[in-house]
Amino acid sequence: MTSTDATTFEVRPSSHPRSLAERTAALADLKFGVVFTDHMARATWTDDEGWHDRRIEAYAPLSLDPAAAVLHYAQEIFEGLKAYRHADGSIWAFRPDRNAQRLARSAERLALPVLSEADFHASIQALVATDAEWVPSVPGSSLYLRPFMFASEAFLGVRPARRVDYLVIASPVGPYFTNGFQPLSIWVDAEYNRAGPGGTGAAKCGGNYAASLLPQAQAYKEGCDQVCFLDAATGTYLEELGGMNVFLVMKDGSVRTPALGTILEGVTRDSILQLCREGGRPVEESRIALTELLEGIRAGEVTEVFACGTAAVITPIGRLKGTDFDVTIGDGQAGPVTTELYETITDIQYGRREDAHGWMSRLV
Ligand SMILES: *Cc1c(COP(=O)(O)O)cnc(C)c1O
């Protein structure tokens, strides 16, 4: 073994894994991102050594110098993907190469070191293999994987850190929709922006989420579930939600979604575009003006609106509210195109439908 040695995550088993009874109890009551498995993947980067010390070790609190740059200047990026258990017990990831490539692009934007696709894959594979018993088998459940990277150098000067940590933690999660396929109501924010031209909107970084929390709180105050942002330059065009991309379905069957630029390039978004194109459904990635969207909904030209991302896969949107409008889309329920896309993608993820694209990557 020569080149593969560089991407081996050495397993150092936890001295205190939870008992079968404790794990069973934890897996019986799944909420998003509350319970974590017994281990985590970890690697360290320094400017003189590069990436080293790749290991799987006991899940534990980190010891961080109070001057660690991430705590002051938010030099941090992350990813989100899931491991799915198939009926035969095997465990698979959905398009993990896309997450690896996006992590590399986010790293470049945040002046963090790039982690190779091989290291990314090795880290999630080794962690999931070590904690395979934590991958739930209840329908609709999965093991959510959270790779992240941050500046751990203790230094208050402003420059890219010379010491960086990469970790992957894992959390068993239940079905996103516990009461059926529930449509969301969306607050369209005209006051705050998530990202601007030349900013970090296309990178998956914690800072973007920090900026979305106040508008998200505003959405709750307005009686809505989530916030949708408009473009920062003109306040005219639809961008995305705090953590999900958006799509429109038109009366003629075509779909539209905001073009890339200041939005995050979702793996789910890309998969939907590909499935639609292959199914003969015209797709358009373009600028979508809010006024045009509202007129389209009122005129019945826009028949469905949905959001998409790894956590929920696809979420119907039933209502849009803003300072001077409040509209219901169709009958406010999940439409047929939304439902069909949701079923197609989840069937591929859970191995119930042929994976014609080679999107699934076996982990265990
Ligand atoms: C992660 C994320 C998405 C969804 O991306 P997926 O790869 O589909 O999970 C969309 N928007 C933002 C801002 C995100 O952070």
Short mmCIF file of C-alpha atoms and ligand atoms in Angstrom, two decimals:
data_model
loop_
_atom_site.label_atom_id
_atom_site.label_comp_id
_atom_site.label_asym_id
_atom_site.label_seq_id
_atom_site.Cartn_x
_atom_site.Cartn_y
_atom_site.Cartn_z
CA MET A 1 0.00 0.00 0.00
CA THR A 2 1.53 3.27 -1.05
CA SER A 3 -0.81 6.02 -2.18
CA THR A 4 -3.78 4.62 -0.25
CA ASP A 5 -1.85 4.95 3.01
CA ALA A 6 -2.24 8.70 2.84
CA THR A 7 -5.99 8.40 3.03
CA THR A 8 -6.27 5.73 5.74
CA PHE A 9 -8.11 6.90 8.81
CA GLU A 10 -6.65 4.84 11.65
CA VAL A 11 -9.39 3.54 13.93
CA ARG A 12 -8.76 4.17 17.63
CA PRO A 13 -11.86 2.62 19.19
CA SER A 14 -13.68 4.46 21.97
CA SER A 15 -13.02 3.07 25.45
CA HIS A 16 -16.62 3.83 26.42
CA PRO A 17 -19.03 3.08 23.55
CA ARG A 18 -22.66 3.11 24.60
CA SER A 19 -24.28 -0.21 25.44
CA LEU A 20 -26.76 -1.96 23.16
CA ALA A 21 -29.57 -0.86 25.48
CA GLU A 22 -28.42 2.78 25.40
CA ARG A 23 -28.10 2.74 21.62
CA THR A 24 -31.48 1.09 21.16
CA ALA A 25 -33.10 3.73 23.37
CA ALA A 26 -31.36 6.53 21.43
CA LEU A 27 -32.44 5.08 18.06
CA ALA A 28 -36.04 4.71 19.24
CA ASP A 29 -36.54 8.47 19.57
CA LEU A 30 -34.85 10.21 16.65
CA LYS A 31 -34.76 13.98 16.42
CA PHE A 32 -32.56 16.00 14.08
CA GLY A 33 -28.99 16.56 15.26
CA VAL A 34 -29.37 15.82 18.95
CA VAL A 35 -27.80 12.38 19.40
CA PHE A 36 -24.34 11.56 18.05
CA THR A 37 -22.59 8.24 17.47
CA ASP A 38 -19.67 6.88 19.53
CA HIS A 39 -16.91 8.07 17.19
CA MET A 40 -15.81 10.96 14.99
CA ALA A 41 -13.36 11.24 12.11
CA ARG A 42 -10.54 13.73 12.44
CA ALA A 43 -7.50 15.05 10.59
CA THR A 44 -5.23 18.01 11.22
CA TRP A 45 -3.57 20.37 8.75
CA THR A 46 -0.57 22.58 9.40
CA ASP A 47 1.18 24.71 6.84
CA ASP A 48 4.44 22.81 7.26
CA GLU A 49 3.06 19.24 7.38
CA GLY A 50 -0.13 19.44 5.30
CA TRP A 51 -2.92 17.00 6.24
CA HIS A 52 -1.84 14.41 8.82
CA ASP A 53 -2.97 12.41 11.85
CA ARG A 54 -6.04 11.03 10.07
CA ARG A 55 -7.98 9.02 12.64
CA ILE A 56 -11.32 7.77 13.91
CA GLU A 57 -11.54 8.40 17.64
CA ALA A 58 -14.08 8.57 20.46
CA TYR A 59 -16.68 11.32 20.05
CA ALA A 60 -15.68 13.89 22.66
CA PRO A 61 -15.62 17.64 23.35
CA LEU A 62 -12.77 19.49 21.67
CA SER A 63 -10.06 21.29 23.53
CA LEU A 64 -9.69 24.65 21.81
CA ASP A 65 -7.45 27.60 22.63
CA PRO A 66 -9.62 30.68 23.36
CA ALA A 67 -7.59 32.50 20.70
CA ALA A 68 -8.47 29.89 18.03
CA ALA A 69 -9.09 31.96 14.91
CA VAL A 70 -12.46 30.34 14.13
CA LEU A 71 -13.94 31.80 17.33
CA HIS A 72 -13.03 35.32 16.22
CA TYR A 73 -13.09 35.43 12.43
CA ALA A 74 -15.41 32.52 11.52
CA GLN A 75 -13.00 30.74 9.18
CA GLU A 76 -15.19 27.62 8.97
CA ILE A 77 -16.95 25.49 6.35
CA PHE A 78 -19.12 22.39 6.47
CA GLU A 79 -20.97 19.75 4.51
CA GLY A 80 -24.10 17.68 5.05
CA LEU A 81 -24.92 14.27 3.60
CA LYS A 82 -26.60 11.08 4.74
CA ALA A 83 -25.84 7.36 4.95
CA TYR A 84 -28.85 5.21 4.05
CA ARG A 85 -29.41 1.60 5.08
CA HIS A 86 -30.81 -0.59 2.31
CA ALA A 87 -33.07 -3.60 2.82
CA ASP A 88 -30.13 -6.04 2.61
CA GLY A 89 -28.32 -4.20 5.44
CA SER A 90 -25.73 -2.49 3.22
CA ILE A 91 -25.09 1.24 3.81
CA TRP A 92 -24.77 3.84 1.05
CA ALA A 93 -24.09 7.55 0.54
CA PHE A 94 -25.83 9.67 -2.13
CA ARG A 95 -23.38 11.44 -4.49
CA PRO A 96 -20.63 11.97 -1.86
CA ASP A 97 -18.24 13.03 -4.63
CA ARG A 98 -20.40 16.16 -5.00
CA ASN A 99 -20.01 16.98 -1.32
CA ALA A 100 -16.24 16.42 -1.52
CA GLN A 101 -15.96 18.76 -4.51
CA ARG A 102 -18.14 21.40 -2.86
CA LEU A 103 -16.10 21.21 0.36
CA ALA A 104 -13.00 21.87 -1.77
CA ARG A 105 -14.66 24.90 -3.42
CA SER A 106 -15.84 26.22 -0.04
CA ALA A 107 -12.29 25.74 1.33
CA GLU A 108 -10.84 27.83 -1.48
CA ARG A 109 -13.31 30.66 -0.85
CA LEU A 110 -12.67 30.68 2.91
CA ALA A 111 -8.86 30.40 2.44
CA LEU A 112 -8.82 26.98 4.10
CA PRO A 113 -6.69 24.05 2.87
CA VAL A 114 -8.33 21.72 0.36
CA LEU A 115 -9.04 18.19 1.57
CA SER A 116 -8.76 15.67 -1.28
CA GLU A 117 -11.79 13.78 -2.51
CA ALA A 118 -10.01 10.55 -1.48
CA ASP A 119 -9.56 11.82 2.10
CA PHE A 120 -13.17 13.01 2.24
CA HIS A 121 -14.43 9.63 1.10
CA ALA A 122 -12.07 7.74 3.42
CA SER A 123 -13.21 9.82 6.41
CA ILE A 124 -16.91 9.13 5.96
CA GLN A 125 -16.36 5.50 4.97
CA ALA A 126 -14.23 4.78 8.05
CA LEU A 127 -16.61 6.58 10.41
CA VAL A 128 -19.73 4.87 9.06
CA ALA A 129 -18.00 1.46 9.11
CA THR A 130 -16.95 2.03 12.74
CA ASP A 131 -20.41 3.22 13.82
CA ALA A 132 -22.47 1.10 11.38
CA GLU A 133 -24.78 -0.05 14.18
CA TRP A 134 -25.88 3.57 14.55
CA VAL A 135 -27.37 3.68 11.03
CA PRO A 136 -31.10 3.32 11.70
CA SER A 137 -33.33 1.04 9.64
CA VAL A 138 -36.77 2.57 10.29
CA PRO A 139 -38.28 3.70 6.94
CA GLY A 140 -37.23 7.26 6.11
CA SER A 141 -34.43 7.33 8.68
CA SER A 142 -30.70 7.72 8.01
CA LEU A 143 -27.36 8.64 9.57
CA TYR A 144 -26.73 12.35 8.97
CA LEU A 145 -23.03 13.06 8.38
CA ARG A 146 -21.59 16.46 9.16
CA PRO A 147 -18.04 17.01 7.84
CA PHE A 148 -16.59 20.39 8.85
CA MET A 149 -13.30 22.24 8.87
CA PHE A 150 -12.17 25.22 10.94
CA ALA A 151 -9.21 27.44 11.79
CA SER A 152 -7.78 26.09 15.06
CA GLU A 153 -4.58 28.13 15.17
CA ALA A 154 -4.32 30.29 18.30
CA PHE A 155 -3.63 33.67 16.72
CA LEU A 156 -5.58 36.93 16.70
CA GLY A 157 -3.94 38.39 13.62
CA VAL A 158 -6.12 38.44 10.52
CA ARG A 159 -4.78 36.00 7.94
CA PRO A 160 -5.58 32.40 6.89
CA ALA A 161 -4.85 30.06 9.81
CA ARG A 162 -1.74 27.88 9.74
CA ARG A 163 -3.45 25.14 11.71
CA VAL A 164 -6.82 23.71 10.68
CA ASP A 165 -8.91 20.80 11.95
CA TYR A 166 -11.25 18.64 9.88
CA LEU A 167 -13.85 16.47 11.57
CA VAL A 168 -16.85 14.37 10.69
CA ILE A 169 -19.57 13.75 13.26
CA ALA A 170 -22.65 11.59 12.69
CA SER A 171 -26.20 11.79 14.00
CA PRO A 172 -28.98 9.24 13.46
CA VAL A 173 -32.08 11.05 12.17
CA GLY A 174 -35.69 10.02 11.71
CA PRO A 175 -38.03 10.75 8.82
CA TYR A 176 -38.22 14.50 8.17
CA PHE A 177 -41.97 14.42 7.65
CA THR A 178 -43.63 12.92 10.70
CA ASN A 179 -47.16 14.06 9.81
CA GLY A 180 -47.05 13.30 6.08
CA PHE A 181 -45.74 15.56 3.34
CA GLN A 182 -46.45 18.92 5.06
CA PRO A 183 -46.18 22.11 2.97
CA LEU A 184 -44.13 24.98 4.40
CA SER A 185 -45.13 28.60 4.60
CA ILE A 186 -42.38 31.01 3.58
CA TRP A 187 -41.61 34.56 4.67
CA VAL A 188 -40.02 36.45 1.76
CA ASP A 189 -37.59 38.83 3.41
CA ALA A 190 -37.18 42.29 1.84
CA GLU A 191 -35.03 43.68 4.65
CA TYR A 192 -32.08 41.32 5.13
CA ASN A 193 -29.86 39.47 2.69
CA ARG A 194 -28.05 36.20 3.05
CA ALA A 195 -25.26 36.80 0.54
CA GLY A 196 -24.15 39.44 -1.93
CA PRO A 197 -22.24 39.51 -5.22
CA GLY A 198 -18.64 38.47 -4.60
CA GLY A 199 -19.53 37.29 -1.09
CA THR A 200 -19.68 33.78 0.34
CA GLY A 201 -23.17 32.77 -0.81
CA ALA A 202 -21.87 29.92 -2.95
CA ALA A 203 -19.72 28.51 -0.12
CA LYS A 204 -21.17 26.31 2.61
CA CYS A 205 -19.87 28.28 5.57
CA GLY A 206 -21.20 28.80 9.07
CA GLY A 207 -21.12 32.58 8.62
CA ASN A 208 -23.91 32.43 6.03
CA TYR A 209 -26.07 30.64 8.58
CA ALA A 210 -25.27 33.16 11.33
CA ALA A 211 -26.49 35.89 8.97
CA SER A 212 -29.75 34.00 8.34
CA LEU A 213 -30.80 33.53 11.97
CA LEU A 214 -32.33 36.94 12.60
CA PRO A 215 -34.42 36.87 9.38
CA GLN A 216 -35.42 33.29 10.27
CA ALA A 217 -36.65 34.55 13.66
CA GLN A 218 -38.60 37.24 11.78
CA ALA A 219 -40.20 34.52 9.65
CA TYR A 220 -41.45 32.77 12.83
CA LYS A 221 -42.86 36.08 14.10
CA GLU A 222 -44.76 36.38 10.81
CA GLY A 223 -46.23 32.93 11.37
CA CYS A 224 -44.05 31.29 8.70
CA ASP A 225 -41.79 28.23 8.85
CA GLN A 226 -38.82 29.48 6.84
CA VAL A 227 -37.37 32.58 5.22
CA CYS A 228 -36.63 33.07 1.53
CA PHE A 229 -34.00 35.63 0.55
CA LEU A 230 -33.96 37.99 -2.42
CA ASP A 231 -30.81 39.06 -4.26
CA ALA A 232 -28.75 41.62 -2.36
CA ALA A 233 -27.91 43.76 -5.39
CA THR A 234 -31.48 44.69 -6.39
CA GLY A 235 -33.88 43.07 -3.90
CA THR A 236 -35.84 41.81 -6.91
CA TYR A 237 -34.94 38.21 -7.61
CA LEU A 238 -35.56 35.01 -5.67
CA GLU A 239 -32.43 33.39 -4.22
CA GLU A 240 -33.00 30.55 -1.74
CA LEU A 241 -34.02 29.69 1.80
CA GLY A 242 -31.52 29.74 4.70
CA GLY A 243 -30.47 26.16 3.90
CA MET A 244 -32.51 24.96 0.91
CA ASN A 245 -32.76 25.78 -2.79
CA VAL A 246 -36.13 26.64 -4.42
CA PHE A 247 -37.94 25.43 -7.52
CA LEU A 248 -41.12 26.45 -9.38
CA VAL A 249 -43.27 24.12 -11.43
CA MET A 250 -45.10 25.81 -14.32
CA LYS A 251 -48.52 24.95 -15.77
CA ASP A 252 -46.84 23.57 -18.93
CA GLY A 253 -44.86 21.08 -16.81
CA SER A 254 -41.51 22.86 -17.02
CA VAL A 255 -39.51 23.70 -13.89
CA ARG A 256 -37.56 26.84 -12.99
CA THR A 257 -34.93 27.50 -10.36
CA PRO A 258 -32.69 30.50 -9.63
CA ALA A 259 -29.36 30.40 -11.48
CA LEU A 260 -26.11 29.81 -9.60
CA GLY A 261 -23.95 32.71 -8.47
CA THR A 262 -24.76 33.89 -4.98
CA ILE A 263 -26.71 30.75 -4.00
CA LEU A 264 -25.41 27.43 -2.73
CA GLU A 265 -25.15 24.75 -5.40
CA GLY A 266 -27.22 22.00 -3.79
CA VAL A 267 -26.61 18.34 -4.60
CA THR A 268 -30.38 17.84 -4.40
CA ARG A 269 -30.92 20.80 -6.76
CA ASP A 270 -28.50 19.33 -9.28
CA SER A 271 -30.10 15.87 -9.03
CA ILE A 272 -33.58 17.33 -9.61
CA LEU A 273 -32.40 19.26 -12.66
CA GLN A 274 -30.84 16.10 -14.09
CA LEU A 275 -33.93 13.94 -13.44
CA CYS A 276 -36.22 16.54 -15.03
CA ARG A 277 -34.03 16.93 -18.13
CA GLU A 278 -33.83 13.17 -18.60
CA GLY A 279 -37.58 12.80 -18.10
CA GLY A 280 -38.20 15.28 -20.91
CA ARG A 281 -39.29 18.03 -18.56
CA PRO A 282 -37.87 21.41 -19.67
CA VAL A 283 -35.75 23.12 -17.00
CA GLU A 284 -34.66 26.72 -16.77
CA GLU A 285 -31.99 28.12 -14.49
CA SER A 286 -32.54 31.86 -14.57
CA ARG A 287 -33.37 34.97 -12.61
CA ILE A 288 -36.88 34.79 -11.14
CA ALA A 289 -38.35 38.14 -10.13
CA LEU A 290 -40.60 38.04 -7.05
CA THR A 291 -43.25 40.16 -8.81
CA GLU A 292 -43.28 37.73 -11.73
CA LEU A 293 -43.59 34.79 -9.33
CA LEU A 294 -46.54 36.37 -7.47
CA GLU A 295 -48.33 37.17 -10.74
CA GLY A 296 -47.66 33.63 -11.97
CA ILE A 297 -49.14 32.13 -8.82
CA ARG A 298 -52.24 34.35 -8.98
CA ALA A 299 -52.73 33.60 -12.69
CA GLY A 300 -52.27 29.85 -12.16
CA GLU A 301 -49.15 29.80 -14.36
CA VAL A 302 -47.00 28.66 -11.42
CA THR A 303 -48.68 25.53 -10.11
CA GLU A 304 -46.16 24.24 -7.55
CA VAL A 305 -43.28 25.64 -5.51
CA PHE A 306 -40.91 23.50 -3.48
CA ALA A 307 -37.64 23.69 -1.56
CA CYS A 308 -34.89 21.07 -1.62
CA GLY A 309 -31.85 20.01 0.37
CA THR A 310 -30.32 16.92 1.94
CA ALA A 311 -32.22 17.07 5.24
CA ALA A 312 -35.77 17.04 3.83
CA VAL A 313 -34.91 16.09 0.21
CA ILE A 314 -37.97 17.99 -1.08
CA THR A 315 -40.43 20.12 0.88
CA PRO A 316 -43.58 21.49 -0.74
CA ILE A 317 -44.18 25.21 -0.25
CA GLY A 318 -47.86 26.06 0.17
CA ARG A 319 -47.78 29.75 0.93
CA LEU A 320 -45.63 32.86 0.38
CA LYS A 321 -45.94 35.87 2.63
CA GLY A 322 -44.24 39.28 2.51
CA THR A 323 -44.86 42.79 3.80
CA ASP A 324 -47.56 43.43 1.17
CA PHE A 325 -48.71 40.00 -0.02
CA ASP A 326 -49.87 36.62 1.26
CA VAL A 327 -50.55 34.04 -1.44
CA THR A 328 -51.44 30.36 -1.45
CA ILE A 329 -49.92 28.20 -4.19
CA GLY A 330 -52.55 26.04 -5.89
CA ASP A 331 -54.62 24.46 -3.12
CA GLY A 332 -51.73 24.88 -0.66
CA GLN A 333 -50.96 21.15 -0.72
CA ALA A 334 -48.07 19.15 -2.23
CA GLY A 335 -48.43 19.02 -6.03
CA PRO A 336 -47.91 15.98 -8.29
CA VAL A 337 -44.49 17.01 -9.69
CA THR A 338 -43.15 17.77 -6.21
CA THR A 339 -44.41 14.41 -4.95
CA GLU A 340 -43.05 12.47 -7.92
CA LEU A 341 -39.57 13.99 -7.62
CA TYR A 342 -39.53 13.31 -3.89
CA GLU A 343 -40.45 9.68 -4.45
CA THR A 344 -37.93 9.19 -7.25
CA ILE A 345 -35.00 10.57 -5.25
CA THR A 346 -35.85 8.83 -1.98
CA ASP A 347 -36.42 5.53 -3.84
CA ILE A 348 -32.90 5.80 -5.32
CA GLN A 349 -31.42 6.72 -1.94
CA TYR A 350 -33.02 3.75 -0.16
CA GLY A 351 -32.23 1.29 -2.97
CA ARG A 352 -35.88 0.79 -3.96
CA ARG A 353 -35.31 1.99 -7.52
CA GLU A 354 -32.52 1.31 -9.99
CA ASP A 355 -29.60 3.71 -9.59
CA ALA A 356 -29.14 4.39 -13.30
CA HIS A 357 -26.73 7.30 -12.69
CA GLY A 358 -24.33 5.53 -10.31
CA TRP A 359 -25.25 8.15 -7.69
CA MET A 360 -25.06 5.74 -4.76
CA SER A 361 -21.68 4.96 -3.23
CA ARG A 362 -21.43 1.90 -0.99
CA LEU A 363 -19.88 2.59 2.44
CA VAL A 364 -20.48 -0.71 4.27
C1 LIG B 1 -26.60 22.82 2.11
C2 LIG B 1 -27.42 23.92 1.53
C3 LIG B 1 -28.38 23.70 0.53
C4 LIG B 1 -28.77 22.33 0.05
O1 LIG B 1 -27.72 21.60 -0.51
P1 LIG B 1 -27.82 20.02 -0.64
O2 LIG B 1 -26.49 19.64 -1.18
O3 LIG B 1 -28.94 19.74 -1.57
O4 LIG B 1 -28.07 19.50 0.73
C5 LIG B 1 -29.02 24.80 0.00
N1 LIG B 1 -28.77 26.05 0.43
C6 LIG B 1 -27.87 26.29 1.41
C7 LIG B 1 -27.64 27.69 1.85
C8 LIG B 1 -27.16 25.25 1.99
O5 LIG B 1 -26.28 25.50 2.96
#
